Amino acid sequence: MAAHMRRCLLATTQIHLSQVRYRRPNIQKPRPSTRERRLFEAITQPILLPELQQQQSVKVKQTHPGKHEQPGTYEKFLIRQCKKMFEDHNMVIVCQPLPMSENEKREIRNRFREAGMDLLHYSNKLMRPAVMDTRLTNLFPFLICHNLFIVGEDSQLAAMVKITRRVPQLHILGGVVDNYILSKEALIRYSKLPPLDVTRGQLVTLLNMGATKTHSLLGNHQEKLSRNLEQYIKDQQEKDNNS
């Protein structure tokens, strides 16, 4: 008996594994309600006036006391730099950039610098206070999302449009040229005009054409009369000599 107990204790235990198949839960769609219940729900549904619906759709934004604080000293300094940018440059073009790497942005900036311009970046949080309550207030529609600014001391619109056409990462929105706010279409039309000196020369030529023509018309009669008198004197002298 003791030997039998010893053999039972020394025998190794066997682990029995049972395989269980996974079953998805049986989720059934709700059955459609009866016709009487649908009629009851349609009749008892509340009817809201349009005014009440509009009031319910309005979402009230929670204001946080720390969000609308006055700009700090450093932000005021940056705002003054934005204002100085408009004062020091006769041409400020607002562009909408597409995603680009820093190397691409550096290459684009170098192109503008070679042409006598520059590509600057200021946050719209600083640009909006800079143009607020000034003659440049109408620039607000252009200051959206993330903007880059093409600046130049002279109005080099032709060179600027030529470079931006070769740079697909920049899209012109508008800008300020010679203290005038222009849209993209107006900037392109303005860039096709001849230089200011050439336009002034053409204007002076047109103004002088009227005076020159008037002088020629007034002097034509006098010259014709003097030629006729000279010919008459010659004819009289020839008659006297023949007689």
PDB file of C-alpha atoms in Angstrom:
ATOM      1  CA  MET A   1       0.000   0.000   0.000  1.00  0.00           C
ATOM      2  CA  ALA A   2       2.810   2.384   0.885  1.00  0.00           C
ATOM      3  CA  ALA A   3       4.567   1.566  -2.345  1.00  0.00           C
ATOM      4  CA  HIS A   4       1.399   2.303  -4.307  1.00  0.00           C
ATOM      5  CA  MET A   5       1.037   5.711  -2.588  1.00  0.00           C
ATOM      6  CA  ARG A   6       4.693   6.488  -3.324  1.00  0.00           C
ATOM      7  CA  ARG A   7       4.176   5.737  -7.031  1.00  0.00           C
ATOM      8  CA  CYS A   8       1.096   7.960  -7.159  1.00  0.00           C
ATOM      9  CA  LEU A   9       2.926  10.896  -5.580  1.00  0.00           C
ATOM     10  CA  LEU A  10       5.942  10.565  -7.836  1.00  0.00           C
ATOM     11  CA  ALA A  11       3.858  10.349 -11.032  1.00  0.00           C
ATOM     12  CA  THR A  12       3.964  13.477 -13.168  1.00  0.00           C
ATOM     13  CA  THR A  13       0.802  15.513 -13.514  1.00  0.00           C
ATOM     14  CA  GLN A  14      -0.551  15.983 -17.052  1.00  0.00           C
ATOM     15  CA  ILE A  15      -2.078  19.268 -18.183  1.00  0.00           C
ATOM     16  CA  HIS A  16      -5.164  18.939 -20.318  1.00  0.00           C
ATOM     17  CA  LEU A  17      -5.867  21.761 -22.716  1.00  0.00           C
ATOM     18  CA  SER A  18      -9.295  22.303 -24.176  1.00  0.00           C
ATOM     19  CA  GLN A  19      -9.749  24.312 -27.370  1.00  0.00           C
ATOM     20  CA  VAL A  20     -12.580  26.878 -27.257  1.00  0.00           C
ATOM     21  CA  ARG A  21     -13.891  28.519 -30.417  1.00  0.00           C
ATOM     22  CA  TYR A  22     -14.354  32.308 -30.268  1.00  0.00           C
ATOM     23  CA  ARG A  23     -17.845  33.478 -31.063  1.00  0.00           C
ATOM     24  CA  ARG A  24     -18.842  37.003 -31.841  1.00  0.00           C
ATOM     25  CA  PRO A  25     -21.644  38.467 -29.751  1.00  0.00           C
ATOM     26  CA  ASN A  26     -25.021  38.194 -31.341  1.00  0.00           C
ATOM     27  CA  ILE A  27     -26.017  41.816 -31.787  1.00  0.00           C
ATOM     28  CA  GLN A  28     -29.260  42.169 -33.638  1.00  0.00           C
ATOM     29  CA  LYS A  29     -30.748  45.318 -35.033  1.00  0.00           C
ATOM     30  CA  PRO A  30     -33.713  46.594 -33.127  1.00  0.00           C
ATOM     31  CA  ARG A  31     -36.968  45.595 -34.601  1.00  0.00           C
ATOM     32  CA  PRO A  32     -39.037  48.372 -36.168  1.00  0.00           C
ATOM     33  CA  SER A  33     -41.720  49.641 -33.887  1.00  0.00           C
ATOM     34  CA  THR A  34     -45.351  49.153 -34.632  1.00  0.00           C
ATOM     35  CA  ARG A  35     -47.400  51.573 -36.676  1.00  0.00           C
ATOM     36  CA  GLU A  36     -49.365  52.769 -33.644  1.00  0.00           C
ATOM     37  CA  ARG A  37     -46.164  53.580 -31.736  1.00  0.00           C
ATOM     38  CA  ARG A  38     -44.687  55.492 -34.687  1.00  0.00           C
ATOM     39  CA  LEU A  39     -47.877  57.550 -34.956  1.00  0.00           C
ATOM     40  CA  PHE A  40     -47.799  58.218 -31.219  1.00  0.00           C
ATOM     41  CA  GLU A  41     -44.136  59.397 -31.363  1.00  0.00           C
ATOM     42  CA  ALA A  42     -44.840  61.651 -34.382  1.00  0.00           C
ATOM     43  CA  ILE A  43     -47.836  63.249 -32.655  1.00  0.00           C
ATOM     44  CA  THR A  44     -46.103  63.794 -29.318  1.00  0.00           C
ATOM     45  CA  GLN A  45     -42.871  65.211 -30.869  1.00  0.00           C
ATOM     46  CA  PRO A  46     -42.457  68.852 -29.708  1.00  0.00           C
ATOM     47  CA  ILE A  47     -42.735  71.606 -32.330  1.00  0.00           C
ATOM     48  CA  LEU A  48     -40.053  74.272 -31.943  1.00  0.00           C
ATOM     49  CA  LEU A  49     -40.282  77.716 -33.478  1.00  0.00           C
ATOM     50  CA  PRO A  50     -37.435  78.808 -35.850  1.00  0.00           C
ATOM     51  CA  GLU A  51     -36.324  81.425 -33.338  1.00  0.00           C
ATOM     52  CA  LEU A  52     -35.911  78.790 -30.630  1.00  0.00           C
ATOM     53  CA  GLN A  53     -34.008  76.531 -33.005  1.00  0.00           C
ATOM     54  CA  GLN A  54     -31.548  79.324 -33.822  1.00  0.00           C
ATOM     55  CA  GLN A  55     -31.075  80.040 -30.135  1.00  0.00           C
ATOM     56  CA  GLN A  56     -30.328  76.381 -29.456  1.00  0.00           C
ATOM     57  CA  SER A  57     -27.778  76.169 -32.292  1.00  0.00           C
ATOM     58  CA  VAL A  58     -25.734  79.079 -30.928  1.00  0.00           C
ATOM     59  CA  LYS A  59     -22.713  77.922 -28.979  1.00  0.00           C
ATOM     60  CA  VAL A  60     -21.522  80.128 -26.180  1.00  0.00           C
ATOM     61  CA  LYS A  61     -17.744  80.344 -25.994  1.00  0.00           C
ATOM     62  CA  GLN A  62     -16.257  80.284 -22.536  1.00  0.00           C
ATOM     63  CA  THR A  63     -13.911  83.166 -21.980  1.00  0.00           C
ATOM     64  CA  HIS A  64     -10.761  82.612 -20.023  1.00  0.00           C
ATOM     65  CA  PRO A  65      -9.362  85.541 -18.052  1.00  0.00           C
ATOM     66  CA  GLY A  66      -5.779  85.009 -19.240  1.00  0.00           C
ATOM     67  CA  LYS A  67      -6.414  84.899 -23.000  1.00  0.00           C
ATOM     68  CA  HIS A  68      -7.312  88.537 -23.725  1.00  0.00           C
ATOM     69  CA  GLU A  69      -4.477  90.216 -21.953  1.00  0.00           C
ATOM     70  CA  GLN A  70      -2.666  93.274 -23.173  1.00  0.00           C
ATOM     71  CA  PRO A  71       0.478  92.623 -25.261  1.00  0.00           C
ATOM     72  CA  GLY A  72       3.701  92.590 -23.351  1.00  0.00           C
ATOM     73  CA  THR A  73       6.779  94.715 -23.880  1.00  0.00           C
ATOM     74  CA  TYR A  74       8.377  92.304 -26.331  1.00  0.00           C
ATOM     75  CA  GLU A  75       5.152  91.973 -28.347  1.00  0.00           C
ATOM     76  CA  LYS A  76       4.856  95.762 -28.536  1.00  0.00           C
ATOM     77  CA  PHE A  77       8.408  95.903 -29.844  1.00  0.00           C
ATOM     78  CA  LEU A  78       7.555  93.368 -32.581  1.00  0.00           C
ATOM     79  CA  ILE A  79       4.417  95.311 -33.507  1.00  0.00           C
ATOM     80  CA  ARG A  80       6.543  98.450 -33.933  1.00  0.00           C
ATOM     81  CA  GLN A  81       8.856  96.428 -36.205  1.00  0.00           C
ATOM     82  CA  CYS A  82       5.853  95.439 -38.343  1.00  0.00           C
ATOM     83  CA  LYS A  83       4.802  99.085 -38.652  1.00  0.00           C
ATOM     84  CA  LYS A  84       8.362 100.045 -39.554  1.00  0.00           C
ATOM     85  CA  MET A  85       8.325  97.448 -42.339  1.00  0.00           C
ATOM     86  CA  PHE A  86       5.434  99.276 -44.023  1.00  0.00           C
ATOM     87  CA  GLU A  87       7.075 102.655 -43.488  1.00  0.00           C
ATOM     88  CA  ASP A  88      10.498 101.705 -44.873  1.00  0.00           C
ATOM     89  CA  HIS A  89       9.316  99.841 -47.989  1.00  0.00           C
ATOM     90  CA  ASN A  90       7.276 101.126 -50.910  1.00  0.00           C
ATOM     91  CA  MET A  91       6.283  97.573 -51.857  1.00  0.00           C
ATOM     92  CA  VAL A  92       4.906  94.994 -49.398  1.00  0.00           C
ATOM     93  CA  ILE A  93       3.333  91.912 -50.991  1.00  0.00           C
ATOM     94  CA  VAL A  94       1.324  89.422 -48.908  1.00  0.00           C
ATOM     95  CA  CYS A  95       1.804  85.783 -49.986  1.00  0.00           C
ATOM     96  CA  GLN A  96       0.270  82.474 -48.962  1.00  0.00           C
ATOM     97  CA  PRO A  97       3.035  79.827 -48.755  1.00  0.00           C
ATOM     98  CA  LEU A  98       2.631  76.125 -49.362  1.00  0.00           C
ATOM     99  CA  PRO A  99       4.481  73.571 -47.212  1.00  0.00           C
ATOM    100  CA  MET A 100       8.201  73.772 -47.925  1.00  0.00           C
ATOM    101  CA  SER A 101      11.462  72.839 -46.285  1.00  0.00           C
ATOM    102  CA  GLU A 102      13.907  75.296 -44.789  1.00  0.00           C
ATOM    103  CA  ASN A 103      16.311  74.771 -47.685  1.00  0.00           C
ATOM    104  CA  GLU A 104      13.608  75.666 -50.222  1.00  0.00           C
ATOM    105  CA  LYS A 105      12.686  78.746 -48.221  1.00  0.00           C
ATOM    106  CA  ARG A 106      16.340  79.799 -48.102  1.00  0.00           C
ATOM    107  CA  GLU A 107      16.691  79.401 -51.872  1.00  0.00           C
ATOM    108  CA  ILE A 108      13.548  81.466 -52.499  1.00  0.00           C
ATOM    109  CA  ARG A 109      14.781  84.194 -50.143  1.00  0.00           C
ATOM    110  CA  ASN A 110      18.126  84.292 -51.947  1.00  0.00           C
ATOM    111  CA  ARG A 111      16.358  84.781 -55.281  1.00  0.00           C
ATOM    112  CA  PHE A 112      14.508  87.804 -53.967  1.00  0.00           C
ATOM    113  CA  ARG A 113      17.651  89.226 -52.358  1.00  0.00           C
ATOM    114  CA  GLU A 114      19.545  88.948 -55.642  1.00  0.00           C
ATOM    115  CA  ALA A 115      16.772  91.049 -57.252  1.00  0.00           C
ATOM    116  CA  GLY A 116      16.975  93.743 -54.527  1.00  0.00           C
ATOM    117  CA  MET A 117      14.038  92.460 -52.442  1.00  0.00           C
ATOM    118  CA  ASP A 118      13.609  90.351 -49.326  1.00  0.00           C
ATOM    119  CA  LEU A 119      11.272  87.674 -47.978  1.00  0.00           C
ATOM    120  CA  LEU A 120      10.144  88.275 -44.386  1.00  0.00           C
ATOM    121  CA  HIS A 121       7.893  86.458 -41.958  1.00  0.00           C
ATOM    122  CA  TYR A 122       5.771  88.014 -39.208  1.00  0.00           C
ATOM    123  CA  SER A 123       3.002  86.317 -37.297  1.00  0.00           C
ATOM    124  CA  ASN A 124      -0.528  87.534 -38.041  1.00  0.00           C
ATOM    125  CA  LYS A 125      -1.002  87.994 -34.307  1.00  0.00           C
ATOM    126  CA  LEU A 126       1.462  90.874 -34.655  1.00  0.00           C
ATOM    127  CA  MET A 127       0.433  92.092 -38.131  1.00  0.00           C
ATOM    128  CA  ARG A 128      -3.230  92.572 -37.291  1.00  0.00           C
ATOM    129  CA  PRO A 129      -2.596  94.989 -34.383  1.00  0.00           C
ATOM    130  CA  ALA A 130       0.015  96.761 -36.552  1.00  0.00           C
ATOM    131  CA  VAL A 131      -2.477  97.599 -39.327  1.00  0.00           C
ATOM    132  CA  MET A 132      -5.483  98.117 -37.071  1.00  0.00           C
ATOM    133  CA  ASP A 133      -6.941 101.653 -37.084  1.00  0.00           C
ATOM    134  CA  THR A 134      -4.488 102.772 -39.788  1.00  0.00           C
ATOM    135  CA  ARG A 135      -4.689 103.479 -43.516  1.00  0.00           C
ATOM    136  CA  LEU A 136      -3.819  99.787 -44.069  1.00  0.00           C
ATOM    137  CA  THR A 137      -6.900  98.383 -42.318  1.00  0.00           C
ATOM    138  CA  ASN A 138      -8.142  96.875 -45.605  1.00  0.00           C
ATOM    139  CA  LEU A 139      -5.227  94.413 -45.496  1.00  0.00           C
ATOM    140  CA  PHE A 140      -7.130  92.329 -42.940  1.00  0.00           C
ATOM    141  CA  PRO A 141      -8.684  89.938 -45.552  1.00  0.00           C
ATOM    142  CA  PHE A 142      -5.158  89.037 -46.742  1.00  0.00           C
ATOM    143  CA  LEU A 143      -3.836  88.229 -43.253  1.00  0.00           C
ATOM    144  CA  ILE A 144      -5.041  84.647 -42.934  1.00  0.00           C
ATOM    145  CA  CYS A 145      -3.319  81.551 -41.547  1.00  0.00           C
ATOM    146  CA  HIS A 146       0.432  81.709 -42.235  1.00  0.00           C
ATOM    147  CA  ASN A 147       1.769  84.522 -44.462  1.00  0.00           C
ATOM    148  CA  LEU A 148       5.100  85.578 -45.939  1.00  0.00           C
ATOM    149  CA  PHE A 149       5.856  89.138 -47.039  1.00  0.00           C
ATOM    150  CA  ILE A 150       7.891  90.205 -50.085  1.00  0.00           C
ATOM    151  CA  VAL A 151       9.284  93.671 -49.403  1.00  0.00           C
ATOM    152  CA  GLY A 152      11.276  96.118 -51.488  1.00  0.00           C
ATOM    153  CA  GLU A 153      12.340  99.713 -51.125  1.00  0.00           C
ATOM    154  CA  ASP A 154      11.343 100.339 -54.768  1.00  0.00           C
ATOM    155  CA  SER A 155       8.282  99.145 -56.643  1.00  0.00           C
ATOM    156  CA  GLN A 156       9.869  96.217 -58.488  1.00  0.00           C
ATOM    157  CA  LEU A 157       6.608  94.564 -59.456  1.00  0.00           C
ATOM    158  CA  ALA A 158       7.798  93.142 -62.774  1.00  0.00           C
ATOM    159  CA  ALA A 159      10.761  91.341 -61.155  1.00  0.00           C
ATOM    160  CA  MET A 160       8.604  90.193 -58.232  1.00  0.00           C
ATOM    161  CA  VAL A 161       5.907  88.678 -60.499  1.00  0.00           C
ATOM    162  CA  LYS A 162       8.589  87.026 -62.648  1.00  0.00           C
ATOM    163  CA  ILE A 163      10.155  85.310 -59.620  1.00  0.00           C
ATOM    164  CA  THR A 164       6.844  84.222 -58.054  1.00  0.00           C
ATOM    165  CA  ARG A 165       5.767  82.599 -61.334  1.00  0.00           C
ATOM    166  CA  ARG A 166       8.846  80.385 -61.101  1.00  0.00           C
ATOM    167  CA  VAL A 167       8.178  79.571 -57.437  1.00  0.00           C
ATOM    168  CA  PRO A 168       5.059  77.377 -57.069  1.00  0.00           C
ATOM    169  CA  GLN A 169       5.316  77.449 -53.261  1.00  0.00           C
ATOM    170  CA  LEU A 170       4.185  81.110 -53.091  1.00  0.00           C
ATOM    171  CA  HIS A 171       0.765  82.470 -54.027  1.00  0.00           C
ATOM    172  CA  ILE A 172       0.202  86.230 -54.151  1.00  0.00           C
ATOM    173  CA  LEU A 173      -2.856  87.481 -52.244  1.00  0.00           C
ATOM    174  CA  GLY A 174      -2.377  91.245 -52.491  1.00  0.00           C
ATOM    175  CA  GLY A 175      -0.196  94.006 -51.168  1.00  0.00           C
ATOM    176  CA  VAL A 176       0.670  97.658 -50.736  1.00  0.00           C
ATOM    177  CA  VAL A 177       2.479  99.461 -53.559  1.00  0.00           C
ATOM    178  CA  ASP A 178       3.179 103.209 -53.389  1.00  0.00           C
ATOM    179  CA  ASN A 179       0.660 103.628 -50.541  1.00  0.00           C
ATOM    180  CA  TYR A 180      -2.110 101.879 -52.525  1.00  0.00           C
ATOM    181  CA  ILE A 181      -3.679  98.557 -51.496  1.00  0.00           C
ATOM    182  CA  LEU A 182      -3.981  96.312 -54.557  1.00  0.00           C
ATOM    183  CA  SER A 183      -5.361  92.834 -55.159  1.00  0.00           C
ATOM    184  CA  LYS A 184      -3.533  90.086 -57.041  1.00  0.00           C
ATOM    185  CA  GLU A 185      -5.127  90.973 -60.390  1.00  0.00           C
ATOM    186  CA  ALA A 186      -4.337  94.678 -59.923  1.00  0.00           C
ATOM    187  CA  LEU A 187      -0.713  93.850 -59.067  1.00  0.00           C
ATOM    188  CA  ILE A 188      -0.307  91.787 -62.232  1.00  0.00           C
ATOM    189  CA  ARG A 189      -1.818  94.567 -64.377  1.00  0.00           C
ATOM    190  CA  TYR A 190       0.374  97.135 -62.647  1.00  0.00           C
ATOM    191  CA  SER A 191       3.490  95.029 -63.283  1.00  0.00           C
ATOM    192  CA  LYS A 192       2.840  95.103 -67.045  1.00  0.00           C
ATOM    193  CA  LEU A 193       2.941  98.903 -67.167  1.00  0.00           C
ATOM    194  CA  PRO A 194       6.168 100.591 -68.361  1.00  0.00           C
ATOM    195  CA  PRO A 195       8.465 102.298 -65.824  1.00  0.00           C
ATOM    196  CA  LEU A 196       7.433 105.636 -64.357  1.00  0.00           C
ATOM    197  CA  ASP A 197      10.101 107.612 -66.221  1.00  0.00           C
ATOM    198  CA  VAL A 198       8.986 106.160 -69.554  1.00  0.00           C
ATOM    199  CA  THR A 199       5.355 106.920 -68.746  1.00  0.00           C
ATOM    200  CA  ARG A 200       6.254 110.510 -67.845  1.00  0.00           C
ATOM    201  CA  GLY A 201       8.165 110.891 -71.131  1.00  0.00           C
ATOM    202  CA  GLN A 202       5.168 109.590 -73.089  1.00  0.00           C
ATOM    203  CA  LEU A 203       2.875 112.008 -71.253  1.00  0.00           C
ATOM    204  CA  VAL A 204       5.146 114.968 -71.975  1.00  0.00           C
ATOM    205  CA  THR A 205       5.292 113.964 -75.649  1.00  0.00           C
ATOM    206  CA  LEU A 206       1.510 113.787 -75.873  1.00  0.00           C
ATOM    207  CA  LEU A 207       1.141 117.184 -74.203  1.00  0.00           C
ATOM    208  CA  ASN A 208       3.714 118.769 -76.530  1.00  0.00           C
ATOM    209  CA  MET A 209       2.064 117.332 -79.635  1.00  0.00           C
ATOM    210  CA  GLY A 210      -0.932 119.629 -79.253  1.00  0.00           C
ATOM    211  CA  ALA A 211       1.182 122.726 -78.778  1.00  0.00           C
ATOM    212  CA  THR A 212       3.452 121.792 -81.710  1.00  0.00           C
ATOM    213  CA  LYS A 213       0.495 121.200 -84.007  1.00  0.00           C
ATOM    214  CA  THR A 214      -1.157 124.455 -82.965  1.00  0.00           C
ATOM    215  CA  HIS A 215       2.084 126.367 -83.563  1.00  0.00           C
ATOM    216  CA  SER A 216       2.498 124.776 -86.995  1.00  0.00           C
ATOM    217  CA  LEU A 217      -1.083 125.605 -87.998  1.00  0.00           C
ATOM    218  CA  LEU A 218      -0.752 129.214 -86.865  1.00  0.00           C
ATOM    219  CA  GLY A 219       2.609 129.668 -88.552  1.00  0.00           C
ATOM    220  CA  ASN A 220       1.590 127.952 -91.777  1.00  0.00           C
ATOM    221  CA  HIS A 221      -0.600 130.853 -92.914  1.00  0.00           C
ATOM    222  CA  GLN A 222       2.131 133.402 -92.209  1.00  0.00           C
ATOM    223  CA  GLU A 223       4.730 131.403 -94.116  1.00  0.00           C
ATOM    224  CA  LYS A 224       2.372 130.931 -97.035  1.00  0.00           C
ATOM    225  CA  LEU A 225       1.574 134.664 -97.098  1.00  0.00           C
ATOM    226  CA  SER A 226       5.253 135.609 -96.979  1.00  0.00           C
ATOM    227  CA  ARG A 227       6.060 133.217 -99.853  1.00  0.00           C
ATOM    228  CA  ASN A 228       3.239 134.653-101.926  1.00  0.00           C
ATOM    229  CA  LEU A 229       4.421 138.227-101.282  1.00  0.00           C
ATOM    230  CA  GLU A 230       7.979 137.331-102.217  1.00  0.00           C
ATOM    231  CA  GLN A 231       6.795 135.762-105.447  1.00  0.00           C
ATOM    232  CA  TYR A 232       4.632 138.813-106.220  1.00  0.00           C
ATOM    233  CA  ILE A 233       7.583 141.155-105.706  1.00  0.00           C
ATOM    234  CA  LYS A 234       9.733 139.051-108.024  1.00  0.00           C
ATOM    235  CA  ASP A 235       7.038 139.100-110.695  1.00  0.00           C
ATOM    236  CA  GLN A 236       6.715 142.882-110.445  1.00  0.00           C
ATOM    237  CA  GLN A 237      10.441 143.334-110.707  1.00  0.00           C
ATOM    238  CA  GLU A 238      10.593 141.185-113.843  1.00  0.00           C
ATOM    239  CA  LYS A 239       7.799 143.205-115.456  1.00  0.00           C
ATOM    240  CA  ASP A 240       9.584 146.487-114.701  1.00  0.00           C
ATOM    241  CA  ASN A 241      12.810 145.166-116.200  1.00  0.00           C
ATOM    242  CA  ASN A 242      11.085 143.956-119.351  1.00  0.00           C
ATOM    243  CA  SER A 243       9.329 147.256-119.841  1.00  0.00           C
TER     244      SER A 243
END
